[in-house]
Amino acid sequence: MVKSMVVKESNPTEHIMKTKDTGSDPKFASKTTVDDSPALNDLFKDSIADLYWAENHLVKALPKMISAATADSLKKAITSHLEETKTHVKRLEQVFEMMGEKAIAKKCDAMEGLTKEAEGIVEETPPGTATRDVGIILASQKVEHYEIASYGGLHQLAITLGLTDVADVLAQTLEEEKLADTKLTDIAENEINYNAAEEA
């Protein structure tokens, strides 16, 4: 029974030591450096190269979405993001330069798949319809969420590696990707989804 259990009192000094070891401070509070973690640094550079390919690929893919879209609000949103994407490419080139590396693109299978899916949606929906616009928004938001995850993860990794300036550059793009996603949601909720629902 619980009442019959005897609890042995621990040594006060031992208790203090345990409290210190298991305090609320993060276990890995200190940052590392690229020299301390070569494998992690290689992963970071490889991921940047992957994202560089993805952004360059989007610069080519987004004009197709603009021409396929019908609603002016959607065309304007994608056109605006195309210009931002061109800036994102330049920022990644800046990141390579800050790391003392040559800008190299590594094929991003995820982005290739997402853009192919978007092209499939355009082919499978009637032209000039709000339904096609809904499909374009869905496809575009999948791309945005992939980019948000990528930039968010790489931003944190840059901080871990002590690459503060690089982290700041990545943070700028991360915020723009989040805003682009929010804008697409607003367009869908306030206009296009309702128009599509009324189509035969």
Coordinates of C-alpha atoms in Angstrom, one line a residue, residues 1-178:
M1 CA 0.0 0.0 0.0
V2 CA 1.1 3.6 -0.6
K3 CA 0.9 4.5 3.2
S4 CA 3.5 1.8 4.0
M5 CA 6.1 2.9 1.6
V6 CA 9.2 4.4 3.1
V7 CA 10.8 7.2 1.2
K8 CA 14.6 7.5 1.8
E9 CA 15.6 11.2 2.2
S10 CA 18.3 12.1 -0.3
N11 CA 21.5 13.9 0.5
P12 CA 20.8 17.7 0.3
T13 CA 24.0 18.2 -1.7
E14 CA 23.0 15.5 -4.2
H15 CA 19.6 17.2 -4.6
I16 CA 21.2 20.5 -5.4
M17 CA 23.5 18.9 -8.0
K18 CA 20.5 17.1 -9.6
T19 CA 18.5 20.4 -9.8
K20 CA 21.5 22.1 -11.4
D21 CA 21.8 19.3 -14.0
T22 CA 18.1 19.2 -14.9
G23 CA 17.3 22.9 -14.7
S24 CA 15.1 24.8 -17.2
D25 CA 18.1 26.0 -19.2
P26 CA 18.3 24.4 -22.7
K27 CA 20.8 21.5 -22.7
F28 CA 22.5 22.8 -25.9
A29 CA 22.3 26.6 -25.3
S30 CA 25.6 27.4 -26.8
K31 CA 26.1 27.8 -30.6
T32 CA 28.5 25.8 -32.6
T33 CA 30.6 26.9 -35.6
V34 CA 31.0 25.7 -39.1
D35 CA 34.5 24.5 -38.2
D36 CA 33.2 22.5 -35.2
S37 CA 30.5 20.8 -37.2
P38 CA 31.7 20.1 -40.7
A39 CA 29.0 17.5 -41.4
L40 CA 26.2 19.9 -40.3
N41 CA 27.8 22.7 -42.4
D42 CA 27.8 20.4 -45.4
L43 CA 24.2 19.6 -44.9
F44 CA 23.4 23.3 -44.6
K45 CA 25.3 24.1 -47.9
D46 CA 23.6 21.2 -49.7
S47 CA 20.2 22.4 -48.5
I48 CA 20.9 26.0 -49.7
A49 CA 21.9 24.6 -53.1
D50 CA 18.6 22.6 -53.2
L51 CA 16.6 25.8 -52.4
Y52 CA 18.6 27.8 -55.0
W53 CA 17.5 25.3 -57.7
A54 CA 13.9 25.5 -56.4
E55 CA 13.8 29.3 -56.5
N56 CA 15.3 29.4 -60.0
H57 CA 12.8 26.8 -61.1
L58 CA 9.9 28.9 -59.8
V59 CA 11.0 31.9 -61.8
K60 CA 10.4 29.8 -64.9
A61 CA 7.2 28.1 -63.6
L62 CA 5.3 31.1 -62.2
P63 CA 4.6 32.9 -65.5
K64 CA 2.7 29.7 -66.6
M65 CA 0.5 30.1 -63.5
I66 CA -0.1 33.8 -64.2
S67 CA -1.2 33.1 -67.8
A68 CA -3.5 30.3 -66.6
A69 CA -5.2 32.3 -63.8
T70 CA -8.4 34.2 -64.5
A71 CA -9.1 36.5 -61.5
D72 CA -7.1 39.8 -61.6
S73 CA -6.4 39.5 -57.9
L74 CA -4.8 36.1 -58.3
K75 CA -2.8 37.3 -61.4
K76 CA -1.5 40.3 -59.4
A77 CA -0.6 38.2 -56.4
I78 CA 1.4 35.6 -58.4
T79 CA 3.0 38.4 -60.5
S80 CA 4.1 40.1 -57.3
H81 CA 5.5 36.9 -55.9
L82 CA 7.4 36.3 -59.2
E83 CA 9.3 39.5 -58.6
E84 CA 9.9 38.5 -55.0
T85 CA 11.2 35.1 -56.1
K86 CA 13.7 36.8 -58.4
T87 CA 14.9 38.7 -55.2
H88 CA 15.0 35.4 -53.3
V89 CA 17.4 34.0 -56.0
K90 CA 19.7 36.9 -55.5
R91 CA 19.5 36.6 -51.7
L92 CA 20.6 32.9 -52.0
E93 CA 23.5 34.0 -54.2
Q94 CA 24.4 36.4 -51.4
V95 CA 24.2 33.6 -48.9
F96 CA 26.7 31.5 -51.0
E97 CA 29.0 34.5 -51.2
M98 CA 28.8 35.1 -47.4
M99 CA 29.8 31.5 -46.9
G100 CA 32.7 31.8 -49.4
E101 CA 31.1 29.4 -51.8
K102 CA 30.2 29.5 -55.5
A103 CA 26.5 29.6 -56.1
I104 CA 25.6 26.0 -57.2
A105 CA 22.1 24.6 -57.8
K106 CA 21.2 21.1 -56.8
K107 CA 18.1 19.7 -58.3
C108 CA 15.1 19.9 -55.9
D109 CA 12.9 16.9 -56.5
A110 CA 10.2 18.3 -54.2
M111 CA 9.9 21.6 -56.1
E112 CA 9.9 19.8 -59.4
G113 CA 7.0 17.6 -58.2
L114 CA 5.0 20.5 -56.8
T115 CA 5.3 22.4 -60.1
K116 CA 4.3 19.4 -62.1
E117 CA 1.3 18.9 -59.9
A118 CA 0.4 22.6 -60.5
E119 CA 0.7 22.1 -64.3
G120 CA -1.6 19.0 -64.0
I121 CA -4.2 21.0 -62.2
V122 CA -4.2 23.6 -65.0
E123 CA -4.6 20.9 -67.6
E124 CA -7.4 19.2 -65.8
T125 CA -9.6 22.3 -65.1
P126 CA -11.6 24.3 -67.6
P127 CA -9.9 27.5 -68.7
G128 CA -11.3 30.9 -67.6
T129 CA -13.0 29.4 -64.5
A130 CA -12.8 30.2 -60.9
T131 CA -12.4 26.4 -60.3
R132 CA -9.1 26.5 -62.1
D133 CA -8.1 29.6 -60.0
V134 CA -8.9 27.6 -56.8
G135 CA -6.7 24.8 -58.1
I136 CA -3.9 27.3 -58.8
I137 CA -4.2 28.7 -55.3
L138 CA -4.0 25.2 -53.8
A139 CA -1.0 24.3 -55.8
S140 CA 0.7 27.7 -55.0
Q141 CA 0.1 27.3 -51.3
K142 CA 1.7 23.8 -51.3
V143 CA 4.8 25.5 -52.9
E144 CA 4.7 28.3 -50.3
H145 CA 4.4 25.8 -47.4
Y146 CA 7.4 23.9 -48.7
E147 CA 9.4 27.1 -48.9
I148 CA 8.3 28.3 -45.5
A149 CA 9.4 24.9 -44.0
S150 CA 12.7 25.1 -45.9
Y151 CA 13.6 28.7 -45.1
G152 CA 12.4 28.3 -41.5
G153 CA 14.6 25.2 -40.9
L154 CA 17.6 26.7 -42.6
H155 CA 17.2 29.9 -40.7
Q156 CA 17.4 28.0 -37.4
L157 CA 20.3 25.9 -38.6
A158 CA 22.2 29.0 -39.6
I159 CA 21.8 30.4 -36.1
T160 CA 23.0 27.0 -34.7
L161 CA 26.1 27.2 -36.9
G162 CA 26.8 30.8 -35.8
L163 CA 26.1 32.2 -39.2
T164 CA 24.1 35.2 -37.9
D165 CA 24.3 37.3 -41.0
V166 CA 23.2 34.4 -43.2
A167 CA 20.3 33.8 -40.8
D168 CA 19.2 37.4 -41.1
V169 CA 19.1 37.1 -44.9
L170 CA 17.1 33.9 -44.8
A171 CA 14.7 35.5 -42.3
Q172 CA 13.8 38.2 -44.8
T173 CA 12.7 35.6 -47.4
L174 CA 10.9 33.5 -44.8
E175 CA 8.7 36.5 -43.8
E176 CA 7.9 37.2 -47.5
E177 CA 6.9 33.6 -48.1
K178 CA 4.6 33.7 -45.1

